[in-house]
PDB file of C-alpha atoms in Angstrom:
ATOM      1  CA  UNK A   1      12.798   0.806  17.252  1.00  0.00           C
ATOM      2  CA  UNK A   2      11.251   3.250  14.989  1.00  0.00           C
ATOM      3  CA  UNK A   3       9.266   6.262  15.723  1.00  0.00           C
ATOM      4  CA  UNK A   4       6.132   4.834  15.634  1.00  0.00           C
ATOM      5  CA  UNK A   5       3.869   4.868  18.931  1.00  0.00           C
ATOM      6  CA  UNK A   6       1.208   2.453  20.193  1.00  0.00           C
ATOM      7  CA  UNK A   7       4.941  -0.717  20.657  1.00  0.00           C
ATOM      8  CA  UNK A   8       3.514  -1.160  23.490  1.00  0.00           C
ATOM      9  CA  UNK A   9       6.126  -4.359  25.956  1.00  0.00           C
ATOM     10  CA  UNK A  10       2.551  -6.792  24.336  1.00  0.00           C
ATOM     11  CA  UNK A  11       3.264  -6.411  20.949  1.00  0.00           C
ATOM     12  CA  UNK A  12       6.967  -5.997  21.156  1.00  0.00           C
ATOM     13  CA  UNK A  13       7.159  -9.240  23.018  1.00  0.00           C
ATOM     14  CA  UNK A  14       4.317 -10.904  20.431  1.00  0.00           C
ATOM     15  CA  UNK A  15       6.477 -10.236  18.003  1.00  0.00           C
ATOM     16  CA  UNK A  16       9.110 -11.776  19.124  1.00  0.00           C
ATOM     17  CA  UNK A  17       8.214 -14.172  19.661  1.00  0.00           C
ATOM     18  CA  UNK A  18       7.080 -14.925  16.492  1.00  0.00           C
ATOM     19  CA  UNK A  19      10.018 -14.216  15.330  1.00  0.00           C
ATOM     20  CA  UNK A  20      11.737 -17.182  17.227  1.00  0.00           C
ATOM     21  CA  UNK A  21       8.843 -19.637  15.515  1.00  0.00           C
ATOM     22  CA  UNK A  22       8.264 -18.334  11.745  1.00  0.00           C
ATOM     23  CA  UNK A  23      12.171 -18.487  11.858  1.00  0.00           C
ATOM     24  CA  UNK A  24      13.632 -19.809   8.017  1.00  0.00           C
ATOM     25  CA  UNK A  25      10.414 -18.508   6.355  1.00  0.00           C
ATOM     26  CA  UNK A  26       9.043 -22.672   7.140  1.00  0.00           C
ATOM     27  CA  UNK A  27       5.560 -21.713   7.626  1.00  0.00           C
ATOM     28  CA  UNK A  28       5.506 -20.171   4.475  1.00  0.00           C
ATOM     29  CA  UNK A  29       7.093 -22.467   2.494  1.00  0.00           C
ATOM     30  CA  UNK A  30       4.726 -25.167   3.127  1.00  0.00           C
ATOM     31  CA  UNK A  31       1.333 -22.841   3.127  1.00  0.00           C
ATOM     32  CA  UNK A  32       2.447 -21.035   0.367  1.00  0.00           C
ATOM     33  CA  UNK A  33       2.448 -25.196  -1.482  1.00  0.00           C
ATOM     34  CA  UNK A  34      -0.445 -25.375   0.292  1.00  0.00           C
ATOM     35  CA  UNK A  35      -2.122 -22.474  -1.927  1.00  0.00           C
ATOM     36  CA  UNK A  36      -2.803 -21.147   1.480  1.00  0.00           C
ATOM     37  CA  UNK A  37      -1.372 -18.147   0.624  1.00  0.00           C
ATOM     38  CA  UNK A  38      -4.391 -17.706  -2.336  1.00  0.00           C
ATOM     39  CA  UNK A  39      -3.122 -17.050  -5.931  1.00  0.00           C
ATOM     40  CA  UNK A  40      -2.059 -12.647  -6.396  1.00  0.00           C
ATOM     41  CA  UNK A  41      -6.022 -11.156  -7.889  1.00  0.00           C
ATOM     42  CA  UNK A  42      -4.348  -8.669 -10.569  1.00  0.00           C
ATOM     43  CA  UNK A  43      -6.802  -6.263  -9.471  1.00  0.00           C
ATOM     44  CA  UNK A  44      -7.417  -3.396 -13.495  1.00  0.00           C
ATOM     45  CA  UNK A  45      -9.661  -0.312 -12.788  1.00  0.00           C
ATOM     46  CA  UNK A  46     -10.371   2.642 -15.651  1.00  0.00           C
ATOM     47  CA  UNK A  47     -10.733   6.084 -13.714  1.00  0.00           C
ATOM     48  CA  UNK A  48     -11.715   9.188 -15.143  1.00  0.00           C
ATOM     49  CA  UNK A  49     -10.299  12.550 -13.568  1.00  0.00           C
ATOM     50  CA  UNK A  50     -10.424  15.837 -14.882  1.00  0.00           C
ATOM     51  CA  UNK A  51      -6.686  15.971 -16.568  1.00  0.00           C
ATOM     52  CA  UNK A  52      -7.214  17.409 -20.176  1.00  0.00           C
ATOM     53  CA  UNK A  53      -8.426  15.891 -23.055  1.00  0.00           C
ATOM     54  CA  UNK A  54      -6.115  13.311 -24.369  1.00  0.00           C
ATOM     55  CA  UNK A  55      -4.525  12.183 -21.079  1.00  0.00           C
ATOM     56  CA  UNK A  56      -4.022   9.052 -20.382  1.00  0.00           C
ATOM     57  CA  UNK A  57      -2.029   7.412 -17.944  1.00  0.00           C
ATOM     58  CA  UNK A  58      -1.198   3.735 -16.002  1.00  0.00           C
ATOM     59  CA  UNK A  59      -0.585   3.137 -12.456  1.00  0.00           C
ATOM     60  CA  UNK A  60      -0.053   0.622 -10.449  1.00  0.00           C
ATOM     61  CA  UNK A  61      -0.292   0.404  -6.958  1.00  0.00           C
ATOM     62  CA  UNK A  62       1.059  -2.329  -4.178  1.00  0.00           C
ATOM     63  CA  UNK A  63       0.709  -2.801  -0.678  1.00  0.00           C
ATOM     64  CA  UNK A  64       1.628  -4.397   2.497  1.00  0.00           C
ATOM     65  CA  UNK A  65       4.152  -6.745   1.137  1.00  0.00           C
ATOM     66  CA  UNK A  66       5.233  -7.518   5.476  1.00  0.00           C
ATOM     67  CA  UNK A  67       8.657  -9.778   3.733  1.00  0.00           C
ATOM     68  CA  UNK A  68      10.238 -11.787   6.535  1.00  0.00           C
ATOM     69  CA  UNK A  69       8.982 -15.063   7.510  1.00  0.00           C
ATOM     70  CA  UNK A  70       4.950 -15.213   7.192  1.00  0.00           C
ATOM     71  CA  UNK A  71       5.314 -13.907   2.586  1.00  0.00           C
ATOM     72  CA  UNK A  72       6.217 -16.703   0.657  1.00  0.00           C
ATOM     73  CA  UNK A  73       9.268 -14.593  -1.886  1.00  0.00           C
ATOM     74  CA  UNK A  74       7.374 -15.265  -4.373  1.00  0.00           C
ATOM     75  CA  UNK A  75       4.040 -13.927  -4.211  1.00  0.00           C
ATOM     76  CA  UNK A  76       5.683 -10.799  -3.796  1.00  0.00           C
ATOM     77  CA  UNK A  77       8.499 -11.950  -6.659  1.00  0.00           C
ATOM     78  CA  UNK A  78       5.706 -11.627  -9.169  1.00  0.00           C
ATOM     79  CA  UNK A  79       3.195  -9.417  -7.541  1.00  0.00           C
ATOM     80  CA  UNK A  80       6.560  -7.634  -8.695  1.00  0.00           C
ATOM     81  CA  UNK A  81       6.742  -8.819 -12.256  1.00  0.00           C
ATOM     82  CA  UNK A  82       3.183  -8.201 -12.395  1.00  0.00           C
ATOM     83  CA  UNK A  83       3.744  -4.388 -12.886  1.00  0.00           C
ATOM     84  CA  UNK A  84       7.192  -5.083 -14.771  1.00  0.00           C
ATOM     85  CA  UNK A  85       4.763  -6.613 -17.063  1.00  0.00           C
ATOM     86  CA  UNK A  86       2.099  -3.945 -16.882  1.00  0.00           C
ATOM     87  CA  UNK A  87       4.329  -1.344 -17.354  1.00  0.00           C
ATOM     88  CA  UNK A  88       3.345   1.338 -15.924  1.00  0.00           C
ATOM     89  CA  UNK A  89       4.218   5.321 -15.904  1.00  0.00           C
ATOM     90  CA  UNK A  90       4.173   5.359 -11.894  1.00  0.00           C
ATOM     91  CA  UNK A  91       4.026   3.149  -9.108  1.00  0.00           C
ATOM     92  CA  UNK A  92       2.141   3.603  -5.469  1.00  0.00           C
ATOM     93  CA  UNK A  93       3.830   1.451  -2.282  1.00  0.00           C
ATOM     94  CA  UNK A  94       1.743   2.072   0.603  1.00  0.00           C
ATOM     95  CA  UNK A  95       3.897   1.112   3.109  1.00  0.00           C
ATOM     96  CA  UNK A  96       4.070  -2.576   5.365  1.00  0.00           C
ATOM     97  CA  UNK A  97       7.726  -3.984   3.570  1.00  0.00           C
ATOM     98  CA  UNK A  98       8.319  -5.872   5.743  1.00  0.00           C
ATOM     99  CA  UNK A  99       7.037  -7.746   9.307  1.00  0.00           C
ATOM    100  CA  UNK A 100       9.246  -8.438  12.259  1.00  0.00           C
ATOM    101  CA  UNK A 101      11.986  -7.292  11.611  1.00  0.00           C
ATOM    102  CA  UNK A 102      13.347  -4.183   9.288  1.00  0.00           C
ATOM    103  CA  UNK A 103      16.971  -6.575   8.095  1.00  0.00           C
ATOM    104  CA  UNK A 104      14.149  -8.158   5.539  1.00  0.00           C
ATOM    105  CA  UNK A 105      13.132  -5.477   3.517  1.00  0.00           C
ATOM    106  CA  UNK A 106      16.522  -7.371   2.266  1.00  0.00           C
ATOM    107  CA  UNK A 107      14.028  -9.940   1.145  1.00  0.00           C
ATOM    108  CA  UNK A 108      12.735  -6.903  -1.683  1.00  0.00           C
ATOM    109  CA  UNK A 109      16.050  -6.452  -3.247  1.00  0.00           C
ATOM    110  CA  UNK A 110      15.877  -8.156  -6.394  1.00  0.00           C
ATOM    111  CA  UNK A 111      11.383  -7.644  -6.412  1.00  0.00           C
ATOM    112  CA  UNK A 112      12.088  -3.861  -6.564  1.00  0.00           C
ATOM    113  CA  UNK A 113      15.393  -3.836  -9.092  1.00  0.00           C
ATOM    114  CA  UNK A 114      12.608  -6.066 -11.613  1.00  0.00           C
ATOM    115  CA  UNK A 115      10.968  -2.392 -12.052  1.00  0.00           C
ATOM    116  CA  UNK A 116      12.135   0.230 -13.827  1.00  0.00           C
ATOM    117  CA  UNK A 117      14.643   2.622 -12.840  1.00  0.00           C
ATOM    118  CA  UNK A 118      13.356   5.586 -15.102  1.00  0.00           C
ATOM    119  CA  UNK A 119       9.639   4.402 -14.264  1.00  0.00           C
ATOM    120  CA  UNK A 120       8.325   7.593 -11.101  1.00  0.00           C
ATOM    121  CA  UNK A 121       7.779   5.585  -7.652  1.00  0.00           C
ATOM    122  CA  UNK A 122       6.745   6.874  -4.439  1.00  0.00           C
ATOM    123  CA  UNK A 123       5.515   5.401  -1.371  1.00  0.00           C
ATOM    124  CA  UNK A 124       4.043   6.214   2.368  1.00  0.00           C
ATOM    125  CA  UNK A 125       5.199   4.034   5.839  1.00  0.00           C
ATOM    126  CA  UNK A 126       2.977   1.879   6.831  1.00  0.00           C
ATOM    127  CA  UNK A 127       2.309   1.391  10.999  1.00  0.00           C
ATOM    128  CA  UNK A 128       4.574  -2.204  11.329  1.00  0.00           C
ATOM    129  CA  UNK A 129       7.227   0.643   9.272  1.00  0.00           C
ATOM    130  CA  UNK A 130       7.132   2.667  12.069  1.00  0.00           C
ATOM    131  CA  UNK A 131       7.325   0.646  15.033  1.00  0.00           C
ATOM    132  CA  UNK A 132      10.888  -1.186  13.605  1.00  0.00           C
ATOM    133  CA  UNK A 133      13.172   1.034  11.838  1.00  0.00           C
ATOM    134  CA  UNK A 134      11.144   3.810   9.582  1.00  0.00           C
ATOM    135  CA  UNK A 135      14.872   4.811   8.271  1.00  0.00           C
ATOM    136  CA  UNK A 136      16.602   1.940   7.301  1.00  0.00           C
ATOM    137  CA  UNK A 137      13.038   0.898   5.652  1.00  0.00           C
ATOM    138  CA  UNK A 138      12.976   4.620   4.047  1.00  0.00           C
ATOM    139  CA  UNK A 139      16.640   3.948   2.930  1.00  0.00           C
ATOM    140  CA  UNK A 140      16.675   0.519   1.542  1.00  0.00           C
ATOM    141  CA  UNK A 141      13.021   2.081  -0.636  1.00  0.00           C
ATOM    142  CA  UNK A 142      15.506   4.803  -1.770  1.00  0.00           C
ATOM    143  CA  UNK A 143      18.076   3.318  -2.725  1.00  0.00           C
ATOM    144  CA  UNK A 144      15.711   1.645  -5.537  1.00  0.00           C
ATOM    145  CA  UNK A 145      14.978   5.148  -7.111  1.00  0.00           C
ATOM    146  CA  UNK A 146      11.158   5.003  -4.991  1.00  0.00           C
ATOM    147  CA  UNK A 147      10.530   8.603  -3.680  1.00  0.00           C
ATOM    148  CA  UNK A 148       9.378   8.060   0.169  1.00  0.00           C
ATOM    149  CA  UNK A 149       6.625  10.652   0.551  1.00  0.00           C
ATOM    150  CA  UNK A 150       6.056  12.330   4.858  1.00  0.00           C
ATOM    151  CA  UNK A 151       3.640  14.641   4.829  1.00  0.00           C
ATOM    152  CA  UNK A 152       4.934  16.011   1.733  1.00  0.00           C
ATOM    153  CA  UNK A 153       3.841  15.971  -2.240  1.00  0.00           C
ATOM    154  CA  UNK A 154       5.606  15.984  -5.592  1.00  0.00           C
ATOM    155  CA  UNK A 155       4.681  16.567  -9.369  1.00  0.00           C
ATOM    156  CA  UNK A 156       4.614  14.254 -11.729  1.00  0.00           C
ATOM    157  CA  UNK A 157       7.037  14.962 -14.284  1.00  0.00           C
ATOM    158  CA  UNK A 158       6.470  15.984 -17.222  1.00  0.00           C
ATOM    159  CA  UNK A 159       3.285  14.889 -19.470  1.00  0.00           C
ATOM    160  CA  UNK A 160       2.291  13.879 -16.411  1.00  0.00           C
ATOM    161  CA  UNK A 161       3.310  16.997 -14.297  1.00  0.00           C
ATOM    162  CA  UNK A 162      -0.847  17.669 -13.729  1.00  0.00           C
ATOM    163  CA  UNK A 163      -1.511  15.512 -11.489  1.00  0.00           C
ATOM    164  CA  UNK A 164       0.204  15.900  -7.703  1.00  0.00           C
ATOM    165  CA  UNK A 165       1.412  13.077  -5.590  1.00  0.00           C
ATOM    166  CA  UNK A 166       0.683  12.997  -2.381  1.00  0.00           C
ATOM    167  CA  UNK A 167       1.794  11.232   0.376  1.00  0.00           C
ATOM    168  CA  UNK A 168       0.615  11.604   4.249  1.00  0.00           C
ATOM    169  CA  UNK A 169       2.354  10.378   7.124  1.00  0.00           C
ATOM    170  CA  UNK A 170      -0.094   6.375   8.831  1.00  0.00           C
ATOM    171  CA  UNK A 171      -2.601   7.919  10.666  1.00  0.00           C
ATOM    172  CA  UNK A 172      -3.034   5.512  13.233  1.00  0.00           C
ATOM    173  CA  UNK A 173       1.002   5.317  15.030  1.00  0.00           C
ATOM    174  CA  UNK A 174       2.911   8.231  12.703  1.00  0.00           C
ATOM    175  CA  UNK A 175       2.268  11.929  12.725  1.00  0.00           C
ATOM    176  CA  UNK A 176      -0.491  12.449  10.190  1.00  0.00           C
ATOM    177  CA  UNK A 177      -0.882  16.014   8.426  1.00  0.00           C
ATOM    178  CA  UNK A 178      -3.229  17.599   5.948  1.00  0.00           C
ATOM    179  CA  UNK A 179      -2.821  20.542   4.975  1.00  0.00           C
ATOM    180  CA  UNK A 180       1.318  19.740   5.496  1.00  0.00           C
ATOM    181  CA  UNK A 181       0.809  17.032   2.425  1.00  0.00           C
ATOM    182  CA  UNK A 182      -1.569  19.593   0.158  1.00  0.00           C
ATOM    183  CA  UNK A 183       1.070  22.028   0.684  1.00  0.00           C
ATOM    184  CA  UNK A 184       1.124  23.528  -2.903  1.00  0.00           C
ATOM    185  CA  UNK A 185      -0.284  20.007  -4.399  1.00  0.00           C
ATOM    186  CA  UNK A 186      -1.150  20.908  -8.342  1.00  0.00           C
ATOM    187  CA  UNK A 187      -5.010  20.103  -9.374  1.00  0.00           C
ATOM    188  CA  UNK A 188      -5.393  16.407  -9.415  1.00  0.00           C
ATOM    189  CA  UNK A 189      -4.658  15.427  -6.543  1.00  0.00           C
ATOM    190  CA  UNK A 190      -3.977  11.386  -5.921  1.00  0.00           C
ATOM    191  CA  UNK A 191      -3.464  10.684  -1.793  1.00  0.00           C
ATOM    192  CA  UNK A 192      -1.493   7.761  -0.482  1.00  0.00           C
ATOM    193  CA  UNK A 193      -1.504   6.689   2.968  1.00  0.00           C
ATOM    194  CA  UNK A 194      -0.798   3.641   4.329  1.00  0.00           C
ATOM    195  CA  UNK A 195      -4.921   3.110   6.233  1.00  0.00           C
ATOM    196  CA  UNK A 196      -8.283   4.534   5.449  1.00  0.00           C
ATOM    197  CA  UNK A 197      -8.430   6.368   9.000  1.00  0.00           C
ATOM    198  CA  UNK A 198      -6.388   8.024   7.303  1.00  0.00           C
ATOM    199  CA  UNK A 199      -9.656   9.301   5.853  1.00  0.00           C
ATOM    200  CA  UNK A 200     -10.817  11.311   9.207  1.00  0.00           C
ATOM    201  CA  UNK A 201      -8.676  13.875   8.295  1.00  0.00           C
ATOM    202  CA  UNK A 202      -8.869  14.592   4.949  1.00  0.00           C
ATOM    203  CA  UNK A 203     -12.541  14.743   5.582  1.00  0.00           C
ATOM    204  CA  UNK A 204     -11.658  19.064   4.989  1.00  0.00           C
ATOM    205  CA  UNK A 205     -10.040  18.402   1.449  1.00  0.00           C
ATOM    206  CA  UNK A 206      -9.759  18.168  -1.921  1.00  0.00           C
ATOM    207  CA  UNK A 207      -7.521  14.534  -4.102  1.00  0.00           C
ATOM    208  CA  UNK A 208      -9.309  12.333  -6.488  1.00  0.00           C
ATOM    209  CA  UNK A 209      -8.334   9.097  -5.725  1.00  0.00           C
ATOM    210  CA  UNK A 210      -7.280   7.759  -1.792  1.00  0.00           C
ATOM    211  CA  UNK A 211      -5.157   5.090  -2.107  1.00  0.00           C
ATOM    212  CA  UNK A 212      -4.387   2.912   0.590  1.00  0.00           C
ATOM    213  CA  UNK A 213      -3.873  -0.835   2.014  1.00  0.00           C
ATOM    214  CA  UNK A 214      -3.215  -1.962   6.131  1.00  0.00           C
ATOM    215  CA  UNK A 215      -6.650  -3.899   5.757  1.00  0.00           C
ATOM    216  CA  UNK A 216      -5.420  -7.075   4.514  1.00  0.00           C
ATOM    217  CA  UNK A 217      -8.692  -7.795   3.820  1.00  0.00           C
ATOM    218  CA  UNK A 218      -9.052  -9.089   6.815  1.00  0.00           C
ATOM    219  CA  UNK A 219      -6.013 -11.728   5.530  1.00  0.00           C
ATOM    220  CA  UNK A 220      -8.872 -14.468   6.728  1.00  0.00           C
ATOM    221  CA  UNK A 221     -12.355 -13.751   5.693  1.00  0.00           C
ATOM    222  CA  UNK A 222     -15.456 -15.717   4.981  1.00  0.00           C
ATOM    223  CA  UNK A 223     -16.150 -17.379   1.168  1.00  0.00           C
ATOM    224  CA  UNK A 224     -18.153 -13.521   0.215  1.00  0.00           C
ATOM    225  CA  UNK A 225     -15.238 -11.813   1.302  1.00  0.00           C
ATOM    226  CA  UNK A 226     -16.456 -10.352   4.578  1.00  0.00           C
ATOM    227  CA  UNK A 227     -13.415 -10.401   6.568  1.00  0.00           C
ATOM    228  CA  UNK A 228     -13.138 -11.164  10.072  1.00  0.00           C
ATOM    229  CA  UNK A 229     -11.307  -9.959  11.504  1.00  0.00           C
ATOM    230  CA  UNK A 230      -8.896  -5.924  11.115  1.00  0.00           C
ATOM    231  CA  UNK A 231      -5.883  -4.518  12.547  1.00  0.00           C
ATOM    232  CA  UNK A 232      -7.185  -1.675  14.477  1.00  0.00           C
ATOM    233  CA  UNK A 233      -5.721   0.916  12.516  1.00  0.00           C
ATOM    234  CA  UNK A 234      -8.246  -0.422  10.089  1.00  0.00           C
ATOM    235  CA  UNK A 235     -11.306   2.800  10.269  1.00  0.00           C
ATOM    236  CA  UNK A 236     -14.353   1.930   8.978  1.00  0.00           C
ATOM    237  CA  UNK A 237     -15.717  -1.415   8.556  1.00  0.00           C
ATOM    238  CA  UNK A 238     -17.230  -0.769   5.490  1.00  0.00           C
ATOM    239  CA  UNK A 239     -13.983   0.458   3.352  1.00  0.00           C
ATOM    240  CA  UNK A 240     -11.830  -2.819   3.918  1.00  0.00           C
ATOM    241  CA  UNK A 241     -11.114  -3.704   0.802  1.00  0.00           C
ATOM    242  CA  UNK A 242     -12.501  -1.980  -2.538  1.00  0.00           C
ATOM    243  CA  UNK A 243     -13.337   0.908  -4.242  1.00  0.00           C
ATOM    244  CA  UNK A 244     -15.696   2.676  -2.360  1.00  0.00           C
ATOM    245  CA  UNK A 245     -17.858   6.521  -3.401  1.00  0.00           C
ATOM    246  CA  UNK A 246     -16.692   9.465  -0.645  1.00  0.00           C
ATOM    247  CA  UNK A 247     -18.912  13.145  -0.831  1.00  0.00           C
ATOM    248  CA  UNK A 248     -17.177  15.571  -3.049  1.00  0.00           C
ATOM    249  CA  UNK A 249     -17.112  12.896  -5.846  1.00  0.00           C
ATOM    250  CA  UNK A 250     -13.458  11.834  -4.112  1.00  0.00           C
ATOM    251  CA  UNK A 251     -12.876   7.784  -4.533  1.00  0.00           C
ATOM    252  CA  UNK A 252     -11.467   5.289  -2.267  1.00  0.00           C
ATOM    253  CA  UNK A 253      -9.343   2.058  -3.267  1.00  0.00           C
ATOM    254  CA  UNK A 254      -9.018   0.560  -0.487  1.00  0.00           C
ATOM    255  CA  UNK A 255      -6.285  -2.673  -0.933  1.00  0.00           C
ATOM    256  CA  UNK A 256      -5.629  -6.352   0.591  1.00  0.00           C
ATOM    257  CA  UNK A 257      -1.799  -6.041   0.445  1.00  0.00           C
ATOM    258  CA  UNK A 258       0.031  -8.724  -0.825  1.00  0.00           C
ATOM    259  CA  UNK A 259       1.908 -10.196   2.476  1.00  0.00           C
ATOM    260  CA  UNK A 260       0.877 -11.296   5.449  1.00  0.00           C
ATOM    261  CA  UNK A 261       0.685 -10.567   9.500  1.00  0.00           C
ATOM    262  CA  UNK A 262       0.727 -12.728  12.644  1.00  0.00           C
ATOM    263  CA  UNK A 263      -0.363 -15.870  10.468  1.00  0.00           C
ATOM    264  CA  UNK A 264       0.797 -17.029   7.371  1.00  0.00           C
ATOM    265  CA  UNK A 265      -2.726 -17.416   5.496  1.00  0.00           C
ATOM    266  CA  UNK A 266      -4.781 -16.189   3.590  1.00  0.00           C
ATOM    267  CA  UNK A 267      -8.484 -17.179   3.228  1.00  0.00           C
ATOM    268  CA  UNK A 268     -10.932 -15.931   0.853  1.00  0.00           C
ATOM    269  CA  UNK A 269      -8.770 -12.086   0.875  1.00  0.00           C
ATOM    270  CA  UNK A 270      -7.219 -12.298  -1.641  1.00  0.00           C
ATOM    271  CA  UNK A 271      -3.436 -10.613  -2.373  1.00  0.00           C
ATOM    272  CA  UNK A 272      -3.453  -8.058  -5.080  1.00  0.00           C
ATOM    273  CA  UNK A 273      -2.150  -5.653  -7.133  1.00  0.00           C
ATOM    274  CA  UNK A 274      -3.953  -2.684  -8.955  1.00  0.00           C
ATOM    275  CA  UNK A 275      -3.157  -1.646 -12.415  1.00  0.00           C
ATOM    276  CA  UNK A 276      -4.581   1.504 -13.798  1.00  0.00           C
ATOM    277  CA  UNK A 277      -5.478   3.010 -16.123  1.00  0.00           C
ATOM    278  CA  UNK A 278      -5.875   7.601 -15.677  1.00  0.00           C
ATOM    279  CA  UNK A 279      -8.050   8.816 -19.011  1.00  0.00           C
ATOM    280  CA  UNK A 280      -9.529  12.450 -18.754  1.00  0.00           C
ATOM    281  CA  UNK A 281     -13.098  12.713 -18.257  1.00  0.00           C
ATOM    282  CA  UNK A 282     -13.906  15.418 -20.988  1.00  0.00           C
ATOM    283  CA  UNK A 283     -12.576  12.495 -23.801  1.00  0.00           C
ATOM    284  CA  UNK A 284     -15.784  11.609 -25.894  1.00  0.00           C
ATOM    285  CA  UNK A 285     -17.677  13.528 -24.018  1.00  0.00           C
ATOM    286  CA  UNK A 286     -19.353  17.394 -25.956  1.00  0.00           C
ATOM    287  CA  UNK A 287     -18.878  19.972 -23.554  1.00  0.00           C
TER     288      UNK A 287
END
């Protein structure tokens, strides 16, 4: 097991039964064939940041892959192919890479190989990762060229160095430390965290955009997209999916993620990848 808190015997027993029932991915394959895992949605957005004129950066964000017996591998491959086609300058990963067992990281080796090795990639851990074997998961990501941030920040390379990626530990079952996360970061900060619950830790900190997942948008929602049930540790229900303004001219983007947990289906909460263009707020503006 990993270092995550609140992984009680009831959760362990339930996941052991799930693993036995869903082995060989039969349910995911059937659900995908019937269209019950939904169609991948590409969420394209433009963000305007306090960076020098002429600045432009392409950022891809993907979360909650849940590789394993509940998520058909074709859905994950489509998501990574979309990111590769976007040719981003930086890629962010929001956690929960596997479900039920850390060995399912093997199913992400091929999709990760679709990405340009030279592209800077940053990741945080999710609750499922911390419950299973976060050390193994982090090693697999690092072997694929992904930097795992645990209450740490990194500046982007030359031509994008005005931006710092700040990765906070999982806010529900990990050990989040906002002070450490932002320590020494540059003026323009992009916060990466697994869950909207992390907002309670960063209320007094400056950042431009926070990227998170965890909620799955409910995974099963009403036809209007309202989540029926959200996973524990999601924070306020109003932040279940989409883009939200926060105090201090900050933004929160909550992703529905890609994969599934507990049930191999999505209804009215389709998987999504976020393909973002970052621009200067000063471009085209008389100062």
